[in-house]
Coordinates of C-alpha atoms in Angstrom, one line a residue:
M1287 CA -132.2 -44.0 -79.6
H1288 CA -134.4 -44.5 -76.5
T1289 CA -137.0 -42.0 -75.7
E1290 CA -138.5 -42.7 -72.3
I1291 CA -141.7 -41.0 -71.2
A1292 CA -142.9 -41.7 -67.7
I1293 CA -146.6 -42.6 -67.8
P1294 CA -148.4 -43.6 -64.6
H1295 CA -149.3 -47.3 -64.6
Q1296 CA -153.1 -47.9 -64.9
D1297 CA -155.1 -51.1 -64.5
Q1298 CA -156.5 -52.1 -67.9
Q1299 CA -159.9 -52.7 -66.3
G1300 CA -160.1 -49.2 -64.9
D1301 CA -160.8 -48.5 -61.2
N1302 CA -163.3 -51.4 -60.8
T1303 CA -161.7 -52.6 -57.6
V1304 CA -162.8 -49.4 -55.9
V1305 CA -166.5 -50.2 -56.3
T1306 CA -167.7 -52.6 -53.7
W1307 CA -171.1 -54.4 -53.4
P1308 CA -173.4 -52.9 -50.7
F1309 CA -173.2 -55.9 -48.4
L1310 CA -173.6 -53.9 -45.2
S1311 CA -176.8 -52.2 -46.4
M1312 CA -178.1 -55.6 -47.6
A1313 CA -177.5 -57.0 -44.1
A1314 CA -179.3 -53.9 -42.6
V1315 CA -182.3 -54.4 -44.9
L1316 CA -182.5 -58.1 -44.0
G1317 CA -182.3 -57.2 -40.3
L1318 CA -185.1 -54.7 -40.7
F1319 CA -187.2 -57.2 -42.6
A1320 CA -186.7 -59.7 -39.8
Y1321 CA -187.5 -57.1 -37.1
A1322 CA -190.6 -56.0 -39.0
G1323 CA -191.8 -59.6 -39.3
L1324 CA -191.4 -60.3 -35.6
S1325 CA -192.6 -57.0 -34.3
A1326 CA -196.2 -56.0 -33.9
A1327 CA -195.3 -52.3 -33.9
R1328 CA -195.7 -50.4 -37.2
S1329 CA -193.7 -47.3 -36.5
A1330 CA -193.0 -44.6 -39.2
W1331 CA -189.3 -44.6 -38.6
L1332 CA -189.0 -48.3 -39.3
A1333 CA -191.0 -47.9 -42.5
D1334 CA -188.9 -45.0 -43.8
S1335 CA -185.6 -46.6 -42.8
L1336 CA -186.4 -49.8 -44.6
A1337 CA -187.6 -47.9 -47.7
L1338 CA -184.5 -45.8 -47.8
L1339 CA -182.1 -48.6 -47.1
L1340 CA -183.7 -50.9 -49.7
A1341 CA -183.7 -48.1 -52.3
Y1342 CA -180.1 -47.3 -51.6
T1343 CA -179.1 -50.9 -51.8
A1344 CA -180.7 -51.4 -55.2
A1345 CA -179.2 -48.2 -56.5
Q1346 CA -175.7 -49.0 -55.2
A1347 CA -176.0 -52.5 -56.7
G1348 CA -176.8 -50.9 -60.0
L1349 CA -173.7 -48.7 -59.7
C1350 CA -171.5 -51.7 -59.0
L1351 CA -173.0 -53.7 -61.8
S1352 CA -172.6 -50.9 -64.4
Q1353 CA -168.9 -50.4 -63.4
K1354 CA -168.0 -54.1 -63.3
M1355 CA -169.6 -55.2 -66.6
L1356 CA -166.6 -55.0 -68.9
W1357 CA -168.7 -54.9 -72.0
L1358 CA -170.2 -51.6 -71.0
K1359 CA -167.4 -49.5 -72.6
H1360 CA -169.4 -46.4 -73.2
A1361 CA -170.3 -44.0 -70.4
G1362 CA -173.8 -43.6 -71.7
L1363 CA -174.5 -47.3 -71.3
R1364 CA -173.3 -47.3 -67.7
W1365 CA -175.5 -44.3 -66.9
L1366 CA -178.4 -46.0 -68.5
V1367 CA -177.9 -49.1 -66.3
L1368 CA -177.7 -46.9 -63.3
A1369 CA -180.8 -45.0 -64.2
V1370 CA -182.7 -48.3 -64.6
F1371 CA -181.6 -49.4 -61.1
V1372 CA -182.5 -46.0 -59.6
L1373 CA -186.1 -46.4 -61.0
L1374 CA -186.1 -49.9 -59.6
A1375 CA -184.9 -48.6 -56.2
L1376 CA -187.7 -46.0 -56.2
Y1377 CA -190.3 -48.7 -57.1
V1378 CA -189.2 -51.2 -54.4
G1379 CA -188.9 -48.5 -51.8
V1380 CA -192.4 -47.3 -52.2
K1381 CA -193.8 -50.8 -52.6
V1382 CA -192.1 -52.1 -49.4
E1383 CA -193.6 -49.3 -47.3
A1384 CA -197.0 -49.9 -48.9
M1385 CA -196.8 -53.6 -48.3
F1386 CA -195.8 -53.6 -44.7
W1387 CA -197.3 -50.4 -43.5
P1388 CA -200.4 -49.6 -45.6
P1389 CA -201.7 -46.9 -43.2
L1390 CA -198.5 -44.9 -43.6
T1391 CA -198.9 -44.5 -47.3
T1392 CA -202.1 -42.6 -46.9
G1393 CA -200.8 -40.4 -44.1
H1394 CA -198.7 -38.1 -46.4
A1395 CA -198.6 -36.9 -50.0
N1396 CA -197.9 -39.5 -52.6
W1397 CA -194.9 -37.7 -53.9
L1398 CA -193.2 -37.3 -50.5
L1399 CA -191.6 -40.7 -50.1
P1400 CA -190.4 -41.0 -53.8
A1401 CA -188.9 -37.5 -53.4
V1402 CA -187.1 -38.4 -50.2
I1403 CA -185.7 -41.6 -51.8
L1404 CA -184.5 -39.7 -54.9
V1405 CA -182.8 -37.0 -52.8
F1406 CA -181.1 -39.7 -50.7
I1407 CA -179.9 -41.5 -53.8
F1408 CA -178.7 -38.3 -55.4
A1409 CA -176.8 -37.5 -52.2
T1410 CA -175.1 -40.9 -51.9
V1411 CA -174.9 -42.9 -55.1
F1412 CA -174.6 -40.3 -57.8
P1413 CA -171.5 -38.5 -56.4
A1414 CA -169.8 -41.9 -56.3
A1415 CA -170.9 -42.6 -59.9
I1416 CA -169.6 -39.2 -61.1
D1417 CA -166.2 -39.7 -59.3
L1418 CA -165.8 -43.2 -60.9
E1419 CA -166.6 -41.8 -64.4
I1420 CA -164.0 -39.0 -63.9
K1421 CA -161.4 -41.6 -62.9
R1422 CA -162.3 -43.8 -66.0
R1423 CA -162.0 -40.8 -68.3
T1424 CA -158.7 -39.8 -66.7
Q1425 CA -157.3 -43.3 -67.1
A1426 CA -158.5 -43.5 -70.7
S1427 CA -156.8 -40.2 -71.4
L1428 CA -153.5 -41.4 -69.9
A1429 CA -153.7 -44.7 -71.8
A1430 CA -154.3 -42.9 -75.0
E1431 CA -151.4 -40.5 -74.3
A1432 CA -149.1 -43.5 -73.5
S1433 CA -150.2 -45.2 -76.7
K1434 CA -149.6 -42.0 -78.7
H1435 CA -146.1 -41.7 -77.2
R1436 CA -145.3 -45.3 -78.0
V1437 CA -146.4 -44.8 -81.7
E1438 CA -144.4 -41.6 -82.0
R1439 CA -141.3 -43.2 -80.5
Q1440 CA -141.6 -46.2 -82.9
M1441 CA -142.1 -43.8 -85.9
L1442 CA -139.1 -41.7 -84.8
E1443 CA -136.8 -44.7 -84.4
A1444 CA -137.9 -46.0 -87.8
R1445 CA -137.3 -42.6 -89.3
L1446 CA -133.8 -42.3 -87.8
A1447 CA -132.9 -45.8 -88.9
A1448 CA -134.0 -45.0 -92.4
L1449 CA -132.0 -41.7 -92.5
Q1450 CA -128.9 -43.4 -91.1
G1451 CA -129.4 -46.3 -93.6
Q1452 CA -129.2 -43.7 -96.4
I1453 CA -125.9 -42.4 -95.1
E1454 CA -124.0 -45.7 -94.9
P1455 CA -124.1 -46.7 -98.6
H1456 CA -123.5 -43.0 -99.5
F1457 CA -120.3 -43.0 -97.4
L1458 CA -119.1 -46.4 -98.6
F1459 CA -119.8 -45.6 -102.2
N1460 CA -117.7 -42.4 -102.1
T1461 CA -114.8 -44.2 -100.3
L1462 CA -114.7 -47.1 -102.7
A1463 CA -115.0 -44.7 -105.6
N1464 CA -111.9 -42.9 -104.4
T1465 CA -110.1 -46.2 -104.0
R1466 CA -111.0 -47.3 -107.5
A1467 CA -109.8 -44.1 -109.0
L1468 CA -106.4 -44.5 -107.3
I1469 CA -105.9 -48.0 -108.6
H1470 CA -105.4 -46.7 -112.1
Q1471 CA -102.9 -44.1 -110.8
D1472 CA -100.6 -45.9 -108.4
A1473 CA -101.1 -49.6 -107.4
V1474 CA -98.9 -49.4 -104.4
L1475 CA -100.8 -46.4 -103.0
A1476 CA -104.0 -48.1 -103.9
E1477 CA -103.0 -51.1 -101.8
Q1478 CA -102.1 -48.8 -98.9
M1479 CA -105.5 -47.2 -99.3
L1480 CA -107.2 -50.5 -99.2
N1481 CA -105.4 -51.4 -96.0
H1482 CA -106.5 -48.1 -94.5
L1483 CA -110.1 -48.8 -95.7
I1484 CA -110.1 -52.3 -94.2
A1485 CA -108.8 -50.9 -90.9
Y1486 CA -111.4 -48.2 -91.0
L1487 CA -114.3 -50.5 -91.7
R1488 CA -113.1 -52.9 -89.0
A1489 CA -113.3 -50.1 -86.5
A1490 CA -116.5 -48.5 -87.9
M1491 CA -118.8 -51.3 -88.8
P1492 CA -119.6 -52.5 -85.2
D1493 CA -120.8 -49.0 -84.3
I1494 CA -122.3 -47.9 -87.6
R1495 CA -125.9 -48.9 -86.7
Q1496 CA -125.8 -47.7 -83.1
S1497 CA -128.0 -44.8 -82.2
T1498 CA -125.1 -42.9 -80.6
T1499 CA -121.4 -42.8 -80.7
T1500 CA -118.7 -40.8 -78.9
L1501 CA -117.3 -37.7 -80.6
G1502 CA -113.8 -39.3 -80.1
Q1503 CA -114.8 -42.4 -82.1
E1504 CA -116.3 -40.2 -84.8
L1505 CA -113.2 -38.0 -85.0
D1506 CA -111.0 -41.1 -85.2
R1507 CA -113.1 -42.4 -88.1
A1508 CA -112.9 -39.0 -89.8
A1509 CA -109.1 -38.9 -89.4
A1510 CA -108.8 -42.4 -90.9
Y1511 CA -110.9 -41.4 -93.8
L1512 CA -108.9 -38.2 -94.4
Q1513 CA -105.7 -40.2 -94.3
I1514 CA -107.2 -42.4 -97.1
F1515 CA -108.0 -39.2 -99.0
Q1516 CA -104.6 -37.8 -98.4
I1517 CA -103.1 -40.7 -100.2
R1518 CA -105.1 -39.8 -103.3
L1519 CA -104.3 -36.0 -103.3
G1520 CA -100.7 -36.2 -102.0
P1521 CA -98.9 -33.4 -100.2
R1522 CA -101.2 -30.7 -101.4
F1523 CA -103.9 -31.9 -99.0
Q1524 CA -103.5 -31.4 -95.2
F1525 CA -105.9 -31.8 -92.3
S1526 CA -106.1 -31.4 -88.6
V1527 CA -108.3 -32.8 -85.9
Q1528 CA -108.5 -31.1 -82.5
A1529 CA -110.6 -31.8 -79.4
A1530 CA -110.0 -32.1 -75.7
D1531 CA -110.5 -35.5 -74.0
D1532 CA -113.6 -34.4 -72.1
V1533 CA -115.1 -33.2 -75.3
R1534 CA -114.3 -36.4 -77.1
A1535 CA -116.3 -38.3 -74.5
C1536 CA -119.6 -36.5 -75.6
L1537 CA -122.2 -38.6 -77.5
I1538 CA -123.3 -37.5 -81.0
P1539 CA -125.3 -39.1 -83.8
P1540 CA -123.1 -41.5 -85.8
L1541 CA -121.7 -40.2 -89.1
A1542 CA -122.6 -36.6 -88.3
V1543 CA -119.0 -35.4 -88.5
M1544 CA -118.3 -37.8 -91.4
S1545 CA -121.1 -36.3 -93.4
L1546 CA -119.6 -32.8 -93.0
V1547 CA -116.2 -34.1 -94.0
E1548 CA -117.5 -35.8 -97.1
N1549 CA -119.5 -32.7 -98.1
A1550 CA -116.3 -30.5 -97.6
I1551 CA -114.3 -32.9 -99.8
K1552 CA -116.9 -33.4 -102.5
H1553 CA -118.0 -29.8 -102.9
G1554 CA -115.0 -27.8 -101.6
I1555 CA -111.7 -29.7 -101.8
E1556 CA -111.9 -31.9 -104.9
P1557 CA -112.9 -29.0 -107.3
Q1558 CA -110.3 -26.7 -105.8
P1559 CA -106.8 -26.7 -107.4
G1560 CA -103.7 -26.1 -105.4
D1561 CA -103.1 -26.5 -101.7
V1562 CA -106.2 -27.5 -99.8
R1563 CA -107.0 -28.4 -96.2
I1564 CA -109.7 -29.4 -93.8
D1565 CA -109.7 -28.5 -90.1
I1566 CA -111.9 -30.3 -87.6
S1567 CA -112.3 -28.9 -84.1
A1568 CA -114.7 -29.4 -81.2
S1569 CA -115.3 -27.6 -78.0
S1570 CA -117.9 -27.5 -75.2
D1571 CA -119.1 -24.5 -73.3
A1572 CA -122.1 -24.0 -71.0
G1573 CA -123.6 -27.4 -71.8
Q1574 CA -123.3 -26.9 -75.6
L1575 CA -121.1 -29.0 -77.8
Q1576 CA -119.8 -27.2 -81.0
I1577 CA -118.2 -29.2 -83.8
M1578 CA -116.7 -27.3 -86.7
V1579 CA -115.5 -28.7 -90.0
S1580 CA -113.9 -25.9 -92.1
D1581 CA -112.1 -26.1 -95.5
N1582 CA -110.5 -23.6 -97.9
G1583 CA -112.1 -25.0 -101.0
C1584 CA -114.5 -23.6 -103.6
G1585 CA -117.0 -22.1 -101.2
F1586 CA -120.7 -22.1 -101.7
Q1587 CA -121.9 -23.9 -104.8
N1588 CA -125.4 -24.2 -106.3
E1589 CA -125.6 -27.9 -105.2
L1590 CA -124.2 -27.3 -101.7
G1591 CA -126.4 -28.8 -99.1
S1592 CA -128.7 -30.6 -101.5
G1593 CA -127.0 -34.0 -101.1
V1594 CA -127.9 -36.9 -98.8
G1595 CA -125.3 -36.2 -96.1
L1596 CA -126.2 -32.7 -95.0
L1597 CA -129.9 -33.2 -95.3
N1598 CA -129.7 -36.3 -93.1
V1599 CA -127.6 -34.4 -90.5
Q1600 CA -130.2 -31.7 -90.4
E1601 CA -133.1 -34.3 -90.1
R1602 CA -131.4 -36.3 -87.4
L1603 CA -130.5 -33.3 -85.3
L1604 CA -134.1 -32.0 -85.6
A1605 CA -135.5 -35.5 -84.6
L1606 CA -133.1 -36.0 -81.7
F1607 CA -132.8 -32.5 -80.2
G1608 CA -135.5 -30.3 -81.8
E1609 CA -134.6 -26.6 -81.5
Q1610 CA -131.7 -27.4 -79.1
A1611 CA -129.5 -28.3 -82.1
E1612 CA -128.7 -26.8 -85.4
L1613 CA -126.4 -27.1 -88.4
Q1614 CA -124.9 -23.9 -89.8
L1615 CA -123.0 -23.3 -93.0
Q1616 CA -121.0 -20.1 -93.3
P1617 CA -118.5 -18.8 -95.9
Q1618 CA -115.0 -18.1 -94.7
E1619 CA -113.1 -14.8 -95.5
S1620 CA -110.2 -16.8 -96.9
G1621 CA -112.5 -19.0 -99.0
G1622 CA -114.2 -22.2 -98.3
I1623 CA -117.0 -23.2 -95.9
C1624 CA -117.2 -23.6 -92.2
A1625 CA -119.9 -26.2 -91.2
T1626 CA -120.8 -26.1 -87.5
I1627 CA -123.0 -28.5 -85.5
C1628 CA -124.3 -27.1 -82.2
L1629 CA -126.1 -29.6 -79.9
P1630 CA -126.4 -30.3 -76.2
A1631 CA -123.2 -31.8 -74.7
R1632 CA -124.3 -35.1 -73.2
P1633 CA -121.8 -37.5 -71.7
G1634 CA -124.5 -40.1 -71.2
E1635 CA -127.0 -41.8 -73.5
L1636 CA -129.3 -39.7 -75.7
S1637 CA -132.8 -39.8 -74.5

C-alpha cells in the first residue's frame, strides 16, 4: 500500500536565504563618515542621518546574524541576540552624534535621539524579524506534519503486513489439513487435490504479499480452492462465482474474499449435513464495489467472526478505507450466512 501525502518542500535550514546583510546601508554610513570628515559644516540633518543609518545597520546586522547562526534553534535565543544588537545600535547611534557633533547633543532633550532611533528600528527591523519567525514556525510545523505522516504511513504498512502475514499460514494450514484428511479416504482424489493445490499455489504465491490484487484474481483463487474442497465433499457441495469483467478489474486487498470463503466453509458448510453450497457474486454501483459470499450452512454460531480471517478482513478494510468500507454478516432466510464486503470501486492502485 502506498499512501502519498503532498507536503510542500521546505529548505532544512529555514528561510535563511531571504535575510541579506545590510550592505547598502553600510555603504551609506561609510559615505556619510567620509563626507563628515571632509566637510567643515556640522548640520543637524547629517548628524541625525548618520545616527539613524548606523543604528539601523547594526540592528539589521544583528537580525541577519541571529537568523543565520544555525545553532540558535530556539526563537528566544534569536530574539535575545537581536535585542543585544538593538541596544548596541542605540549606543553607537548616540555616541556617533556626540562624537562628531557635540553641540547638537545639548540642543535637545537627552531622550529624543534614542527615542527616534528606537522608533526607526521598530518600524523597519522588527517587522522583518516577526515575519521571519512566522515563516520559521510555519516551516517547522510543516516539517513536523510531514514527519508525522511518514511515521503513520510506516506504522500502517507494518500493521497491514503483519495482518496479511497472519492470514497466509491460516489459509495454507486449512488447505493442507483438508488434503491430509482426504489422503486417508481416497488416494486418487488426494493426488488430484494435490495437483489442484500446486496449481493454486503457483498462481497465488507471486501475488500473496502484494498490497493489492484484482477481484478477478481473487475470485479465480477462490474458485480453485472451492474445486479442491469439492473433491473432498463430493456432489453434495456446489458453488458458483459470478462477476462482470469490469467488476473483476477492481482492486481489493489480497485474501479478502478467500477469508470469507474459508469462514463459510469452516463455520457453515463443514458442520452442515446434506446438500450445501457457496455462492460468490460481485457488483459495482455508484463507485461502490460489493462482494457477497453466501452459504446455506449452519448459520450464526458462537464462534463466528472470532477467528483470524474475519478479524483481519475488518482490520485491513478499516486501515485502508476507514469508514468508506465495511464488512457485514447477515443471516439468510433459507439458512446460512451472507457475508458482504462494501468498499470503494477502484480500478487503479489503492492510495
